[in-house]
Short mmCIF file of C-alpha atoms and ligand atoms in Angstrom, two decimals:
data_model
loop_
_atom_site.label_atom_id
_atom_site.label_comp_id
_atom_site.label_asym_id
_atom_site.label_seq_id
_atom_site.Cartn_x
_atom_site.Cartn_y
_atom_site.Cartn_z
CA UNK A 4 -15.30 -10.61 -3.90
CA UNK A 5 -18.48 -9.86 -2.52
CA UNK A 6 -21.88 -11.83 -3.60
CA UNK A 7 -25.28 -9.86 -4.57
CA UNK A 8 -28.07 -10.93 -1.55
CA UNK A 9 -31.78 -12.22 -2.31
CA UNK A 10 -33.00 -10.19 0.27
CA UNK A 11 -37.52 -10.70 0.38
CA UNK A 12 -39.63 -8.60 -0.22
CA UNK A 13 -42.57 -7.27 1.34
CA UNK A 14 -45.66 -5.83 -0.03
CA UNK A 15 -46.83 -3.12 1.96
CA UNK A 16 -50.83 -3.39 0.16
CA UNK A 17 -51.33 -6.63 1.00
CA UNK A 18 -54.30 -7.86 2.22
CA UNK A 19 -53.26 -10.89 3.64
CA UNK A 20 -51.60 -9.30 7.24
CA UNK A 21 -50.98 -12.31 9.16
CA UNK A 22 -49.42 -13.31 6.12
CA UNK A 23 -46.94 -10.78 6.07
CA UNK A 24 -46.47 -10.43 9.36
CA UNK A 25 -44.92 -14.55 8.52
CA UNK A 26 -42.97 -12.53 6.23
CA UNK A 27 -41.51 -9.97 8.31
CA UNK A 28 -40.72 -12.72 11.40
CA UNK A 29 -38.65 -14.67 9.14
CA UNK A 30 -36.92 -11.01 7.30
CA UNK A 31 -36.18 -9.67 10.74
CA UNK A 32 -34.80 -13.20 11.84
CA UNK A 33 -32.44 -13.97 9.26
CA UNK A 34 -31.33 -11.05 7.29
CA UNK A 35 -32.53 -8.16 9.43
CA UNK A 36 -33.07 -6.48 5.35
CA UNK A 37 -35.75 -6.38 3.17
CA UNK A 38 -37.02 -4.86 0.65
CA UNK A 39 -40.90 -3.06 0.88
CA UNK A 40 -43.33 -2.33 -2.17
CA UNK A 41 -46.18 -0.62 -3.24
CA UNK A 42 -45.42 1.22 -0.26
CA UNK A 43 -47.40 4.58 -0.81
CA UNK A 44 -44.51 6.71 -1.52
CA UNK A 45 -44.51 7.05 -5.46
CA UNK A 46 -41.70 7.43 -7.45
CA UNK A 47 -42.10 10.68 -8.50
CA UNK A 48 -41.62 11.73 -5.02
CA UNK A 49 -38.67 10.00 -5.21
CA UNK A 50 -37.09 12.02 -8.24
CA UNK A 51 -37.94 15.13 -7.32
CA UNK A 52 -36.96 13.90 -4.32
CA UNK A 53 -33.30 13.19 -5.54
CA UNK A 54 -33.82 16.42 -7.44
CA UNK A 55 -33.18 18.62 -4.55
CA UNK A 56 -31.35 16.53 -2.75
CA UNK A 57 -28.00 16.90 -5.43
CA UNK A 58 -29.46 20.76 -5.87
CA UNK A 59 -28.10 21.31 -2.46
CA UNK A 60 -24.95 19.53 -2.44
CA UNK A 61 -23.90 20.85 -5.56
CA UNK A 62 -24.29 23.94 -3.59
CA UNK A 63 -20.37 26.10 -2.88
CA UNK A 64 -18.95 25.25 0.21
CA UNK A 65 -19.89 28.33 2.64
CA UNK A 66 -23.25 27.75 0.85
CA UNK A 67 -23.77 24.16 2.55
CA UNK A 68 -21.51 25.19 5.98
CA UNK A 69 -24.69 28.06 6.56
CA UNK A 70 -26.15 25.19 7.20
CA UNK A 71 -23.98 23.42 9.70
CA UNK A 72 -25.72 20.30 11.72
CA UNK A 73 -27.08 21.73 14.61
CA UNK A 74 -29.82 19.72 17.40
CA UNK A 75 -28.81 17.50 14.71
CA UNK A 76 -30.60 19.01 12.38
CA UNK A 77 -28.87 20.50 8.46
CA UNK A 78 -25.54 20.04 7.31
CA UNK A 79 -22.93 17.85 7.28
CA UNK A 80 -19.68 17.64 5.33
CA UNK A 81 -17.33 15.46 3.98
CA UNK A 82 -15.51 13.28 6.73
CA UNK A 83 -17.42 15.11 9.44
CA UNK A 84 -18.88 11.07 10.56
CA UNK A 85 -17.48 7.96 11.27
CA UNK A 86 -20.37 5.80 11.56
CA UNK A 87 -17.64 2.70 12.18
CA UNK A 88 -16.31 3.87 15.74
CA UNK A 89 -13.52 1.31 15.89
CA UNK A 90 -12.11 2.71 12.69
CA UNK A 91 -9.17 4.82 13.00
CA UNK A 92 -9.74 6.35 9.38
CA UNK A 93 -10.20 9.55 8.85
CA UNK A 94 -13.84 10.20 8.62
CA UNK A 95 -16.22 8.44 6.16
CA UNK A 96 -16.67 10.40 2.30
CA UNK A 97 -19.90 11.97 2.61
CA UNK A 98 -21.50 14.57 2.95
CA UNK A 99 -25.13 14.30 4.37
CA UNK A 100 -28.16 16.79 5.39
CA UNK A 101 -30.81 16.67 8.82
CA UNK A 102 -34.28 16.69 9.19
CA UNK A 103 -36.25 16.20 11.73
CA UNK A 104 -39.70 15.69 13.21
CA UNK A 105 -41.86 18.57 11.62
CA UNK A 106 -43.21 20.21 14.72
CA UNK A 107 -40.04 21.05 16.90
CA UNK A 108 -39.21 23.64 14.65
CA UNK A 109 -35.97 22.68 14.32
CA UNK A 110 -35.10 22.27 11.38
CA UNK A 111 -32.87 24.38 9.43
CA UNK A 112 -34.59 25.52 6.33
CA UNK A 113 -32.60 26.63 3.30
CA UNK A 114 -34.56 29.85 1.97
CA UNK A 115 -37.55 29.85 -0.78
CA UNK A 116 -35.85 31.83 -3.45
CA UNK A 117 -32.75 29.95 -3.10
CA UNK A 118 -34.01 25.92 -3.85
CA UNK A 119 -37.75 26.84 -4.53
CA UNK A 120 -39.84 23.85 -3.23
CA UNK A 121 -36.93 22.14 -1.60
CA UNK A 122 -38.79 22.47 1.81
CA UNK A 123 -42.53 21.05 0.53
CA UNK A 124 -40.86 18.75 -1.04
CA UNK A 125 -39.39 17.58 1.96
CA UNK A 126 -42.09 18.06 4.23
CA UNK A 127 -44.56 15.99 2.18
CA UNK A 128 -41.45 12.89 1.84
CA UNK A 129 -41.55 12.78 5.65
CA UNK A 130 -45.13 12.79 6.16
CA UNK A 131 -45.58 9.98 3.83
CA UNK A 132 -42.62 7.95 5.03
CA UNK A 133 -43.52 8.29 8.01
CA UNK A 134 -47.16 7.04 7.69
CA UNK A 135 -45.91 3.68 5.53
CA UNK A 136 -43.12 3.55 8.22
CA UNK A 137 -45.57 3.51 11.01
CA UNK A 138 -47.43 0.89 8.92
CA UNK A 139 -44.64 -1.43 8.39
CA UNK A 140 -44.02 -0.68 12.47
CA UNK A 141 -47.63 -2.30 13.01
CA UNK A 142 -46.91 -5.45 10.75
CA UNK A 143 -43.83 -4.99 13.16
CA UNK A 144 -45.68 -5.98 15.47
CA UNK A 145 -47.64 -8.36 14.25
CA UNK A 146 -44.70 -10.68 13.30
CA UNK A 147 -43.43 -9.89 16.51
CA UNK A 148 -47.19 -11.83 18.08
CA UNK A 149 -48.38 -8.42 19.99
CA UNK A 150 -51.49 -6.48 19.31
CA UNK A 151 -50.49 -4.93 16.43
CA UNK A 152 -51.17 -0.64 18.05
CA UNK A 153 -48.50 -2.47 20.12
CA UNK A 154 -45.50 0.57 19.16
CA UNK A 155 -48.37 2.84 20.03
CA UNK A 156 -49.51 1.43 23.59
CA UNK A 157 -45.62 1.84 24.52
CA UNK A 158 -45.87 5.24 23.49
CA UNK A 159 -42.77 4.68 20.34
CA UNK A 160 -45.29 6.54 17.82
CA UNK A 161 -46.14 9.54 19.81
CA UNK A 162 -43.84 12.24 18.35
CA UNK A 163 -41.07 9.52 16.81
CA UNK A 164 -37.83 10.58 16.56
CA UNK A 165 -38.45 10.02 12.75
CA UNK A 166 -35.12 11.99 10.57
CA UNK A 167 -34.32 12.19 7.04
CA UNK A 168 -30.69 11.77 6.45
CA UNK A 169 -29.47 12.98 2.18
CA UNK A 170 -26.32 11.88 2.01
CA UNK A 171 -23.99 12.91 -0.66
CA UNK A 172 -21.57 10.10 -1.45
CA UNK A 173 -19.00 12.10 -4.42
CA UNK A 174 -17.42 10.24 -7.02
CA UNK A 175 -14.19 12.12 -7.42
CA UNK A 176 -11.91 11.77 -5.01
CA UNK A 177 -7.73 11.56 -4.78
CA UNK A 178 -7.11 8.54 -2.48
CA UNK A 179 -4.90 9.08 0.51
CA UNK A 180 -4.27 5.59 1.14
CA UNK A 181 -6.65 5.15 4.02
CA UNK A 182 -9.95 2.71 3.75
CA UNK A 183 -12.00 5.66 3.57
CA UNK A 184 -15.61 4.52 3.42
CA UNK A 185 -18.90 5.74 1.73
CA UNK A 186 -20.36 5.04 5.38
CA UNK A 187 -18.16 3.05 7.26
CA UNK A 188 -19.22 -0.59 8.91
CA UNK A 189 -21.87 0.05 11.83
CA UNK A 190 -25.47 -0.66 12.57
CA UNK A 191 -28.80 1.80 13.03
CA UNK A 192 -29.67 2.90 16.20
CA UNK A 193 -33.09 2.81 15.78
CA UNK A 194 -36.27 0.79 14.94
CA UNK A 195 -36.29 0.65 10.94
CA UNK A 196 -34.39 2.68 8.66
CA UNK A 197 -36.65 3.36 5.18
CA UNK A 198 -33.88 3.14 1.44
CA UNK A 199 -33.81 4.09 -0.74
CA UNK A 200 -30.79 5.07 -3.38
CA UNK A 201 -30.41 6.56 -6.35
CA UNK A 202 -29.28 3.40 -7.89
CA UNK A 203 -25.54 3.24 -7.85
CA UNK A 204 -24.16 0.28 -5.94
CA UNK A 205 -22.22 0.46 -3.05
CA UNK A 206 -24.98 -0.90 0.36
CA UNK A 207 -23.43 -4.33 1.53
CA UNK A 208 -24.58 -5.70 4.35
CA UNK A 209 -22.82 -8.23 7.20
CA UNK A 210 -25.37 -11.03 8.73
CA UNK A 211 -22.62 -12.51 11.33
CA UNK A 212 -21.88 -9.79 12.54
CA UNK A 213 -19.70 -11.46 15.54
CA UNK A 214 -17.69 -13.86 13.23
CA UNK A 215 -14.25 -13.74 11.71
CA UNK A 216 -13.76 -13.09 8.86
CA UNK A 217 -17.23 -10.89 8.34
CA UNK A 218 -18.39 -12.46 5.16
CA UNK A 219 -20.12 -9.18 3.59
CA UNK A 220 -22.56 -9.49 1.32
CA UNK A 221 -24.04 -6.23 -1.20
CA UNK A 222 -27.65 -5.05 -1.60
CA UNK A 223 -28.37 -3.81 -5.35
CA UNK A 224 -31.33 -1.34 -5.05
CA UNK A 225 -34.55 -2.51 -6.12
CA UNK A 226 -36.22 0.17 -8.59
CA UNK A 227 -39.24 2.04 -6.45
CA UNK A 228 -38.73 -0.08 -3.12
CA UNK A 229 -37.67 1.31 0.11
CA UNK A 230 -34.23 -0.92 1.09
CA UNK A 231 -36.09 -1.21 5.20
CA UNK A 232 -33.19 -2.68 8.49
CA UNK A 233 -33.88 -3.22 12.05
CA UNK A 234 -32.14 -1.51 14.16
CA UNK A 235 -30.34 -1.72 17.28
CA UNK A 236 -32.98 -0.18 19.26
CA UNK A 237 -35.94 -3.02 18.06
CA UNK A 238 -32.67 -6.01 18.22
CA UNK A 239 -33.08 -5.24 22.18
CA UNK A 240 -36.51 -5.12 22.67
CA UNK A 241 -36.61 -8.51 20.71
CA UNK A 242 -33.69 -9.33 22.39
CA UNK A 243 -31.51 -9.82 19.62
CA UNK A 244 -34.49 -11.99 17.49
CA UNK A 245 -34.41 -9.63 15.51
CA UNK A 246 -31.70 -8.62 13.67
CA UNK A 247 -29.75 -4.89 13.78
CA UNK A 248 -27.32 -6.13 10.82
CA UNK A 249 -24.29 -4.37 9.86
CA UNK A 250 -24.32 -2.86 6.90
CA UNK A 251 -21.52 0.35 4.69
CA UNK A 252 -21.20 1.39 2.53
CA UNK A 253 -17.99 0.97 -0.63
CA UNK A 254 -16.01 4.03 -1.97
CA UNK A 255 -18.57 4.28 -5.45
CA UNK A 256 -15.47 5.25 -7.20
CA UNK A 257 -18.95 6.89 -9.13
CA UNK A 258 -20.61 9.46 -7.26
CA UNK A 259 -23.75 8.26 -5.20
CA UNK A 260 -27.11 9.32 -3.70
CA UNK A 261 -29.25 7.57 -0.82
CA UNK A 262 -31.74 9.01 1.68
CA UNK A 263 -32.27 7.40 4.46
CA UNK A 264 -35.04 7.10 6.53
CA UNK A 265 -34.79 6.46 10.59
CA UNK A 266 -37.37 6.05 12.79
CA UNK A 267 -37.24 6.28 16.73
CA UNK A 268 -39.53 5.88 19.05
CA UNK A 269 -40.61 9.16 21.06
CA UNK A 270 -37.02 10.10 23.58
CA UNK A 271 -38.87 9.25 26.27
CA UNK A 272 -40.09 5.80 25.87
CA UNK A 273 -38.19 2.60 26.59
CA UNK A 274 -36.93 0.35 24.94
CA UNK A 275 -37.18 -2.94 26.83
CA UNK A 276 -37.14 -6.28 26.34
CA UNK A 277 -40.50 -7.74 25.40
CA UNK A 278 -41.93 -9.91 27.78
CA UNK A 279 -42.37 -12.46 24.34
CA UNK A 280 -38.61 -12.88 23.70
CA UNK A 281 -37.28 -13.66 27.00
CA UNK A 282 -37.38 -16.55 29.51
CA UNK A 283 -36.09 -18.27 32.17
CA UNK A 284 -32.76 -20.06 29.82
CA UNK A 285 -33.12 -16.54 27.75
CA UNK A 286 -32.65 -13.84 29.94
CA UNK A 287 -31.72 -10.21 28.50
CA UNK A 288 -29.37 -9.00 27.19
CA UNK A 289 -29.77 -5.94 27.61
CA UNK A 290 -31.04 -3.45 30.59
CA UNK A 291 -34.23 -1.48 30.12
CA UNK A 292 -33.68 1.70 28.86
CA UNK A 293 -34.75 4.95 27.45
CA UNK A 294 -34.80 6.25 24.14
CA UNK A 295 -33.33 9.71 24.20
CA UNK A 296 -30.08 8.19 26.08
CA UNK A 297 -29.29 5.52 23.96
CA UNK A 298 -29.07 7.65 20.79
CA UNK A 299 -27.79 10.80 22.59
CA UNK A 300 -25.25 8.48 23.49
CA UNK A 301 -24.24 6.78 20.16
CA UNK A 302 -24.44 9.62 18.38
CA UNK A 303 -21.72 11.21 20.54
CA UNK A 304 -19.77 8.27 19.32
CA UNK A 305 -19.88 9.41 16.13
CA UNK A 306 -19.36 12.25 15.96
CA UNK A 307 -16.36 11.89 18.61
CA UNK A 308 -17.76 14.96 21.16
O1 LIG B 413 -25.90 4.96 1.47
C1 LIG B 413 -26.61 3.66 1.65
O2 LIG B 413 -26.36 3.84 1.22
C2 LIG B 413 -26.97 3.07 3.03
C3 LIG B 413 -26.64 4.56 4.29
C4 LIG B 413 -26.20 4.37 5.73
O3 LIG B 413 -26.37 3.07 6.35
C5 LIG B 413 -26.85 5.33 6.87
O4 LIG B 413 -26.68 6.45 6.58
O5 LIG B 413 -26.94 4.51 8.07
FE1 LIG B 414 -26.56 2.94 7.97
#
């Protein structure tokens, strides 16, 4: 049995930036997860993204495979990804589609005549969520008692390596007797993730990742809000002050859609322990690392290639 969590709610439009920064600090220290409201991404757009998502995943598998993942963009079939790299199960029961930085022209787009407005909907979504995420990151800098443009100054937000991941969890899979999750236990790799779901339950978090037995708590979705979580590179920057919390998606038993937006630092940004987060008695736990080197290793483990 698991209990539903009451996550903190952060209002991105609040004029009292210092008080919001304090609430973010508390949320990131205690949970690594919070709801973000008044973020500027309209419900109408969220609805369109889910409609377009469903249109793509309803295509025949042969059509979807034409967009097979290259350069970390495009389609990944059911069971092809395993987020829990320690598990022996065959893979996660989800299919996904990745859209990366719009400027480098590496994205794979369905044709306009096949899926009208698909590309423009996703491009609009990408820009709007990145803008909300960038505002949030300046508050995170304040929450860490840094200048609000700290992450710009270290180059993280100059062409951030951000990705949309459209996710579809089919509901009607035959049970194979294996422990197969929608998304197996993992933490996200980057700075922050902004997630929306279609409201079907399934997401759970485990706040104490090294404690046994693990305690899993349900994260209900909140209509119109993003569920935001801290990723591993932010955890490295903050020397584990901000936690990158373990999470998973249970096999829902009914169809479920969600859309993640993963903000990673610019590929060449060096992620190293913040001075304010270490001391003689609490030295850095991780060596400095180039963002892309870190990401590539994590992605390699997830796909086994
Ligand atoms: O679908 C969800 O609710 C969460 C997905 C997730 O954790 C991820 O894609 O990293
Ligand atoms: Fe995740």
